[in-house]
mmCIF file of C-alpha atoms in Angstrom:
data_model
loop_
_atom_site.group_PDB
_atom_site.id
_atom_site.type_symbol
_atom_site.label_atom_id
_atom_site.label_comp_id
_atom_site.label_asym_id
_atom_site.label_seq_id
_atom_site.Cartn_x
_atom_site.Cartn_y
_atom_site.Cartn_z
ATOM 1 C CA UNK A 1444 113.102 53.350 49.529
ATOM 2 C CA UNK A 1445 110.928 52.316 52.489
ATOM 3 C CA UNK A 1446 108.136 54.760 53.406
ATOM 4 C CA UNK A 1447 109.370 56.981 56.246
ATOM 5 C CA UNK A 1448 107.144 57.213 59.317
ATOM 6 C CA UNK A 1449 108.763 60.352 60.812
ATOM 7 C CA UNK A 1450 110.655 63.325 59.447
ATOM 8 C CA UNK A 1451 113.771 62.029 61.187
ATOM 9 C CA UNK A 1452 113.540 58.718 59.305
ATOM 10 C CA UNK A 1453 113.082 60.583 56.050
ATOM 11 C CA UNK A 1454 116.103 62.769 56.786
ATOM 12 C CA UNK A 1455 118.154 59.663 57.534
ATOM 13 C CA UNK A 1456 117.158 58.149 54.188
ATOM 14 C CA UNK A 1457 118.085 61.339 52.335
ATOM 15 C CA UNK A 1458 121.442 61.578 54.139
ATOM 16 C CA UNK A 1459 122.298 58.024 53.066
ATOM 17 C CA UNK A 1460 122.971 59.478 49.622
ATOM 18 C CA UNK A 1461 126.532 60.934 49.852
ATOM 19 C CA UNK A 1462 125.785 63.687 47.308
ATOM 20 C CA UNK A 1463 122.654 64.835 49.125
ATOM 21 C CA UNK A 1464 124.470 64.647 52.458
ATOM 22 C CA UNK A 1465 127.312 66.854 51.232
ATOM 23 C CA UNK A 1466 124.863 69.282 49.637
ATOM 24 C CA UNK A 1467 122.963 69.734 52.917
ATOM 25 C CA UNK A 1468 126.165 70.089 54.944
ATOM 26 C CA UNK A 1469 127.411 72.875 52.651
ATOM 27 C CA UNK A 1470 124.050 74.584 52.217
ATOM 28 C CA UNK A 1471 123.086 74.696 55.894
ATOM 29 C CA UNK A 1472 126.667 75.018 57.180
ATOM 30 C CA UNK A 1473 125.902 72.314 59.744
ATOM 31 C CA UNK A 1474 128.265 69.560 60.907
ATOM 32 C CA UNK A 1475 127.584 65.873 60.111
ATOM 33 C CA UNK A 1476 127.288 65.070 63.836
ATOM 34 C CA UNK A 1477 124.427 67.576 64.130
ATOM 35 C CA UNK A 1478 122.508 65.775 61.392
ATOM 36 C CA UNK A 1479 123.168 62.455 63.172
ATOM 37 C CA UNK A 1480 121.687 63.857 66.397
ATOM 38 C CA UNK A 1481 118.612 65.139 64.575
ATOM 39 C CA UNK A 1482 118.022 61.760 62.954
ATOM 40 C CA UNK A 1483 118.467 59.848 66.221
ATOM 41 C CA UNK A 1484 116.251 62.252 68.179
ATOM 42 C CA UNK A 1485 119.118 63.170 70.474
ATOM 43 C CA UNK A 1486 118.535 66.843 69.694
ATOM 44 C CA UNK A 1487 115.992 69.040 67.898
ATOM 45 C CA UNK A 1488 116.862 71.635 65.239
ATOM 46 C CA UNK A 1489 116.199 75.280 65.918
ATOM 47 C CA UNK A 1490 113.089 76.640 64.153
ATOM 48 C CA UNK A 1491 115.127 78.556 61.591
ATOM 49 C CA UNK A 1492 117.390 75.560 60.909
ATOM 50 C CA UNK A 1493 114.407 73.278 60.383
ATOM 51 C CA UNK A 1494 112.812 75.677 57.910
ATOM 52 C CA UNK A 1495 116.150 76.043 56.117
ATOM 53 C CA UNK A 1496 116.496 72.257 55.991
ATOM 54 C CA UNK A 1497 113.089 71.830 54.339
ATOM 55 C CA UNK A 1498 113.837 74.482 51.723
ATOM 56 C CA UNK A 1499 117.264 72.981 51.009
ATOM 57 C CA UNK A 1500 115.874 69.504 50.295
ATOM 58 C CA UNK A 1501 115.262 68.325 46.716
ATOM 59 C CA UNK A 1502 111.781 69.382 45.599
ATOM 60 C CA UNK A 1503 110.479 65.808 45.624
ATOM 61 C CA UNK A 1504 111.040 65.522 49.398
ATOM 62 C CA UNK A 1505 109.876 68.942 50.594
ATOM 63 C CA UNK A 1506 106.122 68.318 50.823
ATOM 64 C CA UNK A 1507 106.587 64.952 52.516
ATOM 65 C CA UNK A 1508 109.033 66.479 54.990
ATOM 66 C CA UNK A 1509 106.596 69.293 55.877
ATOM 67 C CA UNK A 1510 103.807 66.754 56.410
ATOM 68 C CA UNK A 1511 105.925 64.575 58.707
ATOM 69 C CA UNK A 1512 107.235 67.575 60.660
ATOM 70 C CA UNK A 1513 103.674 68.774 61.294
ATOM 71 C CA UNK A 1514 102.845 65.376 62.781
ATOM 72 C CA UNK A 1515 105.582 65.560 65.429
ATOM 73 C CA UNK A 1516 104.378 67.178 68.618
ATOM 74 C CA UNK A 1517 106.286 70.302 69.587
ATOM 75 C CA UNK A 1518 107.802 71.042 66.195
ATOM 76 C CA UNK A 1519 104.811 70.915 63.848
ATOM 77 C CA UNK A 1520 104.098 74.618 64.043
ATOM 78 C CA UNK A 1521 107.661 75.445 63.037
ATOM 79 C CA UNK A 1522 107.267 74.372 59.426
ATOM 80 C CA UNK A 1523 103.588 75.179 59.022
ATOM 81 C CA UNK A 1524 104.086 78.779 57.950
ATOM 82 C CA UNK A 1525 107.673 79.775 57.065
ATOM 83 C CA UNK A 1526 108.321 83.278 58.376
ATOM 84 C CA UNK A 1527 110.670 85.942 57.169
ATOM 85 C CA UNK A 1528 113.148 87.193 59.734
ATOM 86 C CA UNK A 1529 111.758 89.984 61.895
ATOM 87 C CA UNK A 1530 115.123 91.698 62.213
ATOM 88 C CA UNK A 1531 115.124 95.079 60.489
ATOM 89 C CA UNK A 1532 118.773 95.927 61.096
ATOM 90 C CA UNK A 1533 122.117 94.238 61.608
ATOM 91 C CA UNK A 1534 122.302 93.124 65.274
ATOM 92 C CA UNK A 1535 124.409 95.509 67.355
ATOM 93 C CA UNK A 1536 126.467 92.660 68.785
ATOM 94 C CA UNK A 1537 127.516 91.654 65.272
ATOM 95 C CA UNK A 1538 129.195 95.034 64.705
ATOM 96 C CA UNK A 1539 131.313 94.277 67.780
ATOM 97 C CA UNK A 1540 132.271 90.870 66.327
ATOM 98 C CA UNK A 1541 133.410 92.489 63.085
ATOM 99 C CA UNK A 1542 135.510 95.093 64.900
ATOM 100 C CA UNK A 1543 137.172 92.415 67.046
ATOM 101 C CA UNK A 1544 137.877 90.231 64.000
ATOM 102 C CA UNK A 1545 139.312 93.173 62.076
ATOM 103 C CA UNK A 1546 141.578 94.139 64.967
ATOM 104 C CA UNK A 1547 142.847 90.624 65.713
ATOM 105 C CA UNK A 1548 143.364 89.143 62.224
ATOM 106 C CA UNK A 1549 146.745 89.277 60.488
ATOM 107 C CA UNK A 1550 147.099 91.620 57.518
ATOM 108 C CA UNK A 1551 147.268 88.838 54.923
ATOM 109 C CA UNK A 1552 143.958 87.339 56.066
ATOM 110 C CA UNK A 1553 142.111 90.464 57.228
ATOM 111 C CA UNK A 1554 140.214 91.247 54.035
ATOM 112 C CA UNK A 1555 139.033 87.697 53.333
ATOM 113 C CA UNK A 1556 138.166 86.771 56.918
ATOM 114 C CA UNK A 1557 136.299 90.039 57.602
ATOM 115 C CA UNK A 1558 134.321 89.774 54.347
ATOM 116 C CA UNK A 1559 133.534 86.106 54.952
ATOM 117 C CA UNK A 1560 132.274 86.817 58.467
ATOM 118 C CA UNK A 1561 130.023 89.620 57.192
ATOM 119 C CA UNK A 1562 128.679 87.616 54.246
ATOM 120 C CA UNK A 1563 127.773 84.667 56.487
ATOM 121 C CA UNK A 1564 125.689 86.974 58.664
ATOM 122 C CA UNK A 1565 124.211 88.766 55.648
ATOM 123 C CA UNK A 1566 123.083 85.653 53.810
ATOM 124 C CA UNK A 1567 121.473 84.272 56.975
ATOM 125 C CA UNK A 1568 119.519 87.488 57.478
ATOM 126 C CA UNK A 1569 118.680 88.280 53.855
ATOM 127 C CA UNK A 1570 117.752 84.698 52.890
ATOM 128 C CA UNK A 1571 116.578 83.026 56.127
ATOM 129 C CA UNK A 1572 114.383 80.515 54.292
ATOM 130 C CA UNK A 1573 117.183 79.521 51.906
ATOM 131 C CA UNK A 1574 115.159 80.344 48.803
ATOM 132 C CA UNK A 1575 118.358 80.845 46.814
ATOM 133 C CA UNK A 1576 120.804 83.744 47.068
ATOM 134 C CA UNK A 1577 124.362 84.636 46.161
ATOM 135 C CA UNK A 1578 126.331 87.510 47.698
ATOM 136 C CA UNK A 1579 129.591 88.840 46.285
ATOM 137 C CA UNK A 1580 132.043 91.434 47.463
ATOM 138 C CA UNK A 1581 133.164 92.852 44.113
ATOM 139 C CA UNK A 1582 136.245 95.046 44.289
ATOM 140 C CA UNK A 1583 138.019 97.426 41.943
ATOM 141 C CA UNK A 1584 141.123 96.139 40.216
ATOM 142 C CA UNK A 1585 144.211 98.312 40.771
ATOM 143 C CA UNK A 1586 144.644 101.117 38.210
ATOM 144 C CA UNK A 1587 146.401 99.974 35.054
ATOM 145 C CA UNK A 1588 146.838 100.761 31.392
ATOM 146 C CA UNK A 1589 148.377 103.872 29.810
ATOM 147 C CA UNK A 1590 146.154 106.229 31.831
ATOM 148 C CA UNK A 1591 146.433 104.387 35.154
ATOM 149 C CA UNK A 1592 142.678 103.989 35.659
ATOM 150 C CA UNK A 1593 140.536 101.308 37.288
ATOM 151 C CA UNK A 1594 139.516 99.367 34.170
ATOM 152 C CA UNK A 1595 137.556 96.458 35.660
ATOM 153 C CA UNK A 1596 136.058 94.923 38.791
ATOM 154 C CA UNK A 1597 136.643 91.431 40.132
ATOM 155 C CA UNK A 1598 134.405 89.156 42.153
ATOM 156 C CA UNK A 1599 136.456 88.617 45.287
ATOM 157 C CA UNK A 1600 134.636 86.920 48.205
ATOM 158 C CA UNK A 1601 131.287 85.189 47.664
ATOM 159 C CA UNK A 1602 128.789 82.928 49.439
ATOM 160 C CA UNK A 1603 125.608 81.286 48.200
ATOM 161 C CA UNK A 1604 122.620 79.164 49.124
ATOM 162 C CA UNK A 1605 121.194 76.491 46.828
ATOM 163 C CA UNK A 1606 121.041 76.360 43.837
ATOM 164 C CA UNK A 1607 124.380 78.193 44.131
ATOM 165 C CA UNK A 1608 127.227 76.420 45.922
ATOM 166 C CA UNK A 1609 128.226 77.533 49.398
ATOM 167 C CA UNK A 1610 131.592 79.075 48.535
ATOM 168 C CA UNK A 1611 131.552 80.952 45.239
ATOM 169 C CA UNK A 1612 135.166 82.071 45.007
ATOM 170 C CA UNK A 1613 136.242 79.309 42.640
ATOM 171 C CA UNK A 1614 133.794 80.822 40.117
ATOM 172 C CA UNK A 1615 135.062 84.407 40.470
ATOM 173 C CA UNK A 1616 135.188 86.451 37.252
ATOM 174 C CA UNK A 1617 135.696 90.009 36.031
ATOM 175 C CA UNK A 1618 132.909 92.566 35.598
ATOM 176 C CA UNK A 1619 133.181 95.706 33.528
ATOM 177 C CA UNK A 1620 131.220 98.543 31.964
ATOM 178 C CA UNK A 1621 128.759 96.014 30.510
ATOM 179 C CA UNK A 1622 127.543 94.989 33.982
ATOM 180 C CA UNK A 1623 125.117 96.520 36.466
ATOM 181 C CA UNK A 1624 127.916 96.398 39.048
ATOM 182 C CA UNK A 1625 130.041 98.492 36.716
ATOM 183 C CA UNK A 1626 127.172 100.939 36.314
ATOM 184 C CA UNK A 1627 126.829 101.241 40.100
ATOM 185 C CA UNK A 1628 130.561 101.905 40.525
ATOM 186 C CA UNK A 1629 130.634 104.466 37.706
ATOM 187 C CA UNK A 1630 127.564 106.390 38.911
ATOM 188 C CA UNK A 1631 128.265 105.740 42.616
ATOM 189 C CA UNK A 1632 124.622 104.925 43.352
ATOM 190 C CA UNK A 1633 122.683 101.683 43.990
ATOM 191 C CA UNK A 1634 121.163 99.558 41.267
ATOM 192 C CA UNK A 1635 118.191 97.230 41.787
ATOM 193 C CA UNK A 1636 116.449 95.049 39.197
ATOM 194 C CA UNK A 1637 113.310 93.264 40.405
ATOM 195 C CA UNK A 1638 112.828 91.036 37.362
ATOM 196 C CA UNK A 1639 115.781 90.372 35.095
ATOM 197 C CA UNK A 1640 113.552 88.569 32.590
ATOM 198 C CA UNK A 1641 111.438 91.692 32.144
ATOM 199 C CA UNK A 1642 113.881 94.542 32.791
ATOM 200 C CA UNK A 1643 117.089 93.273 31.209
ATOM 201 C CA UNK A 1644 116.938 95.926 28.474
ATOM 202 C CA UNK A 1645 116.474 98.868 30.837
ATOM 203 C CA UNK A 1646 119.998 98.953 32.251
ATOM 204 C CA UNK A 1647 123.319 97.126 31.861
ATOM 205 C CA UNK A 1648 123.357 93.659 33.396
ATOM 206 C CA UNK A 1649 125.660 90.679 32.854
ATOM 207 C CA UNK A 1650 123.426 87.888 34.077
ATOM 208 C CA UNK A 1651 124.395 84.571 35.705
ATOM 209 C CA UNK A 1652 122.522 81.279 36.029
ATOM 210 C CA UNK A 1653 119.540 81.166 38.441
ATOM 211 C CA UNK A 1654 119.509 84.973 38.886
ATOM 212 C CA UNK A 1655 116.016 86.527 38.775
ATOM 213 C CA UNK A 1656 116.473 89.754 40.766
ATOM 214 C CA UNK A 1657 119.493 91.669 42.006
ATOM 215 C CA UNK A 1658 120.447 94.511 44.374
ATOM 216 C CA UNK A 1659 123.858 96.175 44.153
ATOM 217 C CA UNK A 1660 125.172 98.866 46.502
ATOM 218 C CA UNK A 1661 128.493 100.716 46.288
ATOM 219 C CA UNK A 1662 131.129 100.247 48.982
ATOM 220 C CA UNK A 1663 132.085 103.803 49.926
ATOM 221 C CA UNK A 1664 134.535 105.735 52.080
ATOM 222 C CA UNK A 1665 134.962 109.519 52.091
ATOM 223 C CA UNK A 1666 133.441 109.951 48.631
ATOM 224 C CA UNK A 1667 135.559 107.194 47.116
ATOM 225 C CA UNK A 1668 134.567 103.716 45.930
ATOM 226 C CA UNK A 1669 136.205 100.319 46.513
ATOM 227 C CA UNK A 1670 133.621 98.208 44.674
ATOM 228 C CA UNK A 1671 130.117 96.917 45.329
ATOM 229 C CA UNK A 1672 128.127 94.442 47.372
ATOM 230 C CA UNK A 1673 126.232 92.350 44.807
ATOM 231 C CA UNK A 1674 123.215 90.367 46.061
ATOM 232 C CA UNK A 1675 121.340 88.076 43.646
ATOM 233 C CA UNK A 1676 118.159 86.074 44.296
ATOM 234 C CA UNK A 1677 116.372 83.241 42.532
ATOM 235 C CA UNK A 1678 113.089 85.014 43.356
ATOM 236 C CA UNK A 1679 111.444 87.689 41.213
ATOM 237 C CA UNK A 1680 110.697 90.942 43.129
ATOM 238 C CA UNK A 1681 112.793 89.789 46.082
ATOM 239 C CA UNK A 1682 114.054 93.336 46.705
ATOM 240 C CA UNK A 1683 110.700 95.128 46.671
ATOM 241 C CA UNK A 1684 110.826 95.328 50.473
ATOM 242 C CA UNK A 1685 112.425 98.556 51.700
ATOM 243 C CA UNK A 1686 113.562 96.667 54.806
ATOM 244 C CA UNK A 1687 115.510 94.224 52.655
ATOM 245 C CA UNK A 1688 117.216 96.861 50.513
ATOM 246 C CA UNK A 1689 118.045 98.866 53.648
ATOM 247 C CA UNK A 1690 119.786 95.747 54.974
ATOM 248 C CA UNK A 1691 121.804 95.376 51.771
ATOM 249 C CA UNK A 1692 122.856 99.030 52.178
ATOM 250 C CA UNK A 1693 123.873 98.423 55.800
ATOM 251 C CA UNK A 1694 125.954 95.387 54.863
ATOM 252 C CA UNK A 1695 127.650 97.315 52.035
ATOM 253 C CA UNK A 1696 128.602 99.993 54.579
ATOM 254 C CA UNK A 1697 129.880 97.331 56.991
ATOM 255 C CA UNK A 1698 131.960 95.566 54.306
ATOM 256 C CA UNK A 1699 133.844 98.843 53.818
ATOM 257 C CA UNK A 1700 135.670 98.012 57.068
ATOM 258 C CA UNK A 1701 137.382 95.076 55.322
ATOM 259 C CA UNK A 1702 139.168 97.427 52.893
ATOM 260 C CA UNK A 1703 142.226 99.596 53.422
ATOM 261 C CA UNK A 1704 142.000 103.345 52.657
ATOM 262 C CA UNK A 1705 144.141 102.937 49.518
ATOM 263 C CA UNK A 1706 141.600 100.437 48.098
ATOM 264 C CA UNK A 1707 139.075 103.255 47.545
ATOM 265 C CA UNK A 1708 139.201 105.315 44.342
ATOM 266 C CA UNK A 1709 137.936 108.735 43.340
ATOM 267 C CA UNK A 1710 135.390 108.824 40.481
ATOM 268 C CA UNK A 1711 137.958 110.354 38.127
ATOM 269 C CA UNK A 1712 140.262 107.358 38.722
ATOM 270 C CA UNK A 1713 137.650 104.909 37.389
ATOM 271 C CA UNK A 1714 137.209 104.277 33.659
ATOM 272 C CA UNK A 1715 135.715 100.810 33.277
ATOM 273 C CA UNK A 1716 136.136 98.904 30.025
ATOM 274 C CA UNK A 1717 133.940 96.180 28.547
ATOM 275 C CA UNK A 1718 134.735 92.665 29.748
ATOM 276 C CA UNK A 1719 133.973 89.442 27.814
ATOM 277 C CA UNK A 1720 131.077 87.204 28.863
ATOM 278 C CA UNK A 1721 131.533 84.770 31.752
ATOM 279 C CA UNK A 1722 131.502 81.927 29.237
ATOM 280 C CA UNK A 1723 134.528 83.383 27.453
ATOM 281 C CA UNK A 1724 136.281 84.174 30.726
ATOM 282 C CA UNK A 1725 135.972 80.601 31.997
ATOM 283 C CA UNK A 1726 138.439 79.421 29.379
ATOM 284 C CA UNK A 1727 141.049 81.809 30.770
ATOM 285 C CA UNK A 1728 140.355 80.956 34.413
ATOM 286 C CA UNK A 1729 140.515 77.177 33.895
ATOM 287 C CA UNK A 1730 144.192 77.079 34.942
ATOM 288 C CA UNK A 1731 144.078 79.884 37.500
ATOM 289 C CA UNK A 1732 145.514 77.890 40.420
ATOM 290 C CA UNK A 1733 148.234 76.448 38.199
ATOM 291 C CA UNK A 1734 149.146 79.963 37.085
ATOM 292 C CA UNK A 1735 149.373 81.098 40.720
ATOM 293 C CA UNK A 1736 151.696 78.201 41.571
ATOM 294 C CA UNK A 1737 153.885 78.924 38.544
ATOM 295 C CA UNK A 1738 154.044 82.614 39.469
ATOM 296 C CA UNK A 1739 155.241 81.787 42.980
ATOM 297 C CA UNK A 1740 157.821 79.333 41.606
ATOM 298 C CA UNK A 1741 159.225 81.834 39.103
ATOM 299 C CA UNK A 1742 159.445 84.514 41.788
ATOM 300 C CA UNK A 1743 161.279 82.126 44.126
ATOM 301 C CA UNK A 1744 163.850 81.208 41.450
ATOM 302 C CA UNK A 1745 164.571 84.930 41.020
ATOM 303 C CA UNK A 1746 165.015 85.353 44.790
ATOM 304 C CA UNK A 1747 161.962 87.609 44.805
ATOM 305 C CA UNK A 1748 159.475 85.385 46.679
ATOM 306 C CA UNK A 1749 155.798 86.327 46.811
ATOM 307 C CA UNK A 1750 153.072 84.962 49.057
ATOM 308 C CA UNK A 1751 149.870 83.376 47.805
ATOM 309 C CA UNK A 1752 147.879 86.623 48.026
ATOM 310 C CA UNK A 1753 150.481 88.536 46.003
ATOM 311 C CA UNK A 1754 150.686 85.766 43.397
ATOM 312 C CA UNK A 1755 146.888 85.760 43.143
ATOM 313 C CA UNK A 1756 146.878 89.468 42.327
ATOM 314 C CA UNK A 1757 149.645 89.109 39.738
ATOM 315 C CA UNK A 1758 147.616 86.447 37.946
ATOM 316 C CA UNK A 1759 144.432 88.548 38.141
ATOM 317 C CA UNK A 1760 146.317 91.455 36.577
ATOM 318 C CA UNK A 1761 147.711 89.249 33.810
ATOM 319 C CA UNK A 1762 144.257 87.859 33.024
ATOM 320 C CA UNK A 1763 142.703 91.323 33.132
ATOM 321 C CA UNK A 1764 145.132 92.552 30.483
ATOM 322 C CA UNK A 1765 144.436 89.557 28.246
ATOM 323 C CA UNK A 1766 140.663 89.739 28.610
ATOM 324 C CA UNK A 1767 140.509 93.469 27.965
ATOM 325 C CA UNK A 1768 141.935 92.806 24.523
ATOM 326 C CA UNK A 1769 139.053 90.506 23.528
ATOM 327 C CA UNK A 1770 136.309 93.150 23.083
ATOM 328 C CA UNK A 1771 138.785 95.380 21.231
ATOM 329 C CA UNK A 1772 139.782 92.567 18.862
ATOM 330 C CA UNK A 1773 136.112 91.650 18.395
ATOM 331 C CA UNK A 1774 135.253 95.242 17.484
ATOM 332 C CA UNK A 1775 138.063 95.383 14.913
ATOM 333 C CA UNK A 1776 136.994 92.032 13.443
ATOM 334 C CA UNK A 1777 133.331 93.056 13.219
ATOM 335 C CA UNK A 1778 134.299 96.317 11.564
ATOM 336 C CA UNK A 1779 136.578 94.610 9.039
ATOM 337 C CA UNK A 1780 133.901 92.037 8.181
ATOM 338 C CA UNK A 1781 131.154 94.643 7.668
ATOM 339 C CA UNK A 1782 130.319 95.201 3.970
ATOM 340 C CA UNK A 1783 131.414 98.594 2.658
ATOM 341 C CA UNK A 1784 127.834 99.566 1.802
ATOM 342 C CA UNK A 1785 126.844 99.074 5.450
ATOM 343 C CA UNK A 1786 129.696 101.240 6.665
ATOM 344 C CA UNK A 1787 128.604 104.041 4.362
ATOM 345 C CA UNK A 1788 125.045 103.863 5.668
ATOM 346 C CA UNK A 1789 126.301 104.503 9.202
ATOM 347 C CA UNK A 1790 127.380 107.998 8.258
#
């Protein structure tokens, strides 16, 4: 690759790789035409976008990009010292946007579209430098089982910045009593871990790739819980700042507007069970979309048609029932394989 003389030339060279181009488009949520204008000099990126661009680049290009940006008059100061957002609260005008969206969106799309709008704003404010963050709205599954209790949580709507992909929903899984999210729902109070490498034994936590610190806040309404807002970072101690955790709390409160009153459960209605690891769950979710299509087809042949959202929930419920049996079967197997002398020692 020829040595780039300006940051725009370097960006053009990077964008010539289709994989890198797609990665930057998804990570920065910027259209291809915008990148073309930056490369040609037709327009300049906003300060925040330029800093996000540098942090989203592969490591091998970041230092060179900073050097070239500093050399361009008028934009050099932008990348010299990356700054954390000065906003200490959700902008007032954004609350108005959420209320308008909630009022004008059809019932079938209201939950997803409202959550997605809020998460886009949240990830931009909580991770302005694109250091690496994932945000999930995790909701309670409907009560089930012989006692009609909420037995698990499911990751519902999620967004990420690199190294996570932009839209996380295709990777959605169940969480249960073994997770920090489950602990937050059960106790109805926030949970924050600043260093998962160091503190993983202090409280329940089902960890995912890249996750170094996490902040989880319950989604509440009138003393009842609908789930949690789960925010993970690639940075250790990312949630030491009171300003940052206050923001997570504010966004958890705002996400509550996406739920209907019947989606919130009293503490006595929640009895979370242990869910298998994400690795085990992936095998069951491999054919999720196929299962949804088959569910809709079967319903149509019985003259009981269901829409995509209803079929989704039916499949989630089917998978929940199957997965809840795994820890129980594992416990029975472990018990049966334990030597008799060991069993005696337990008593």
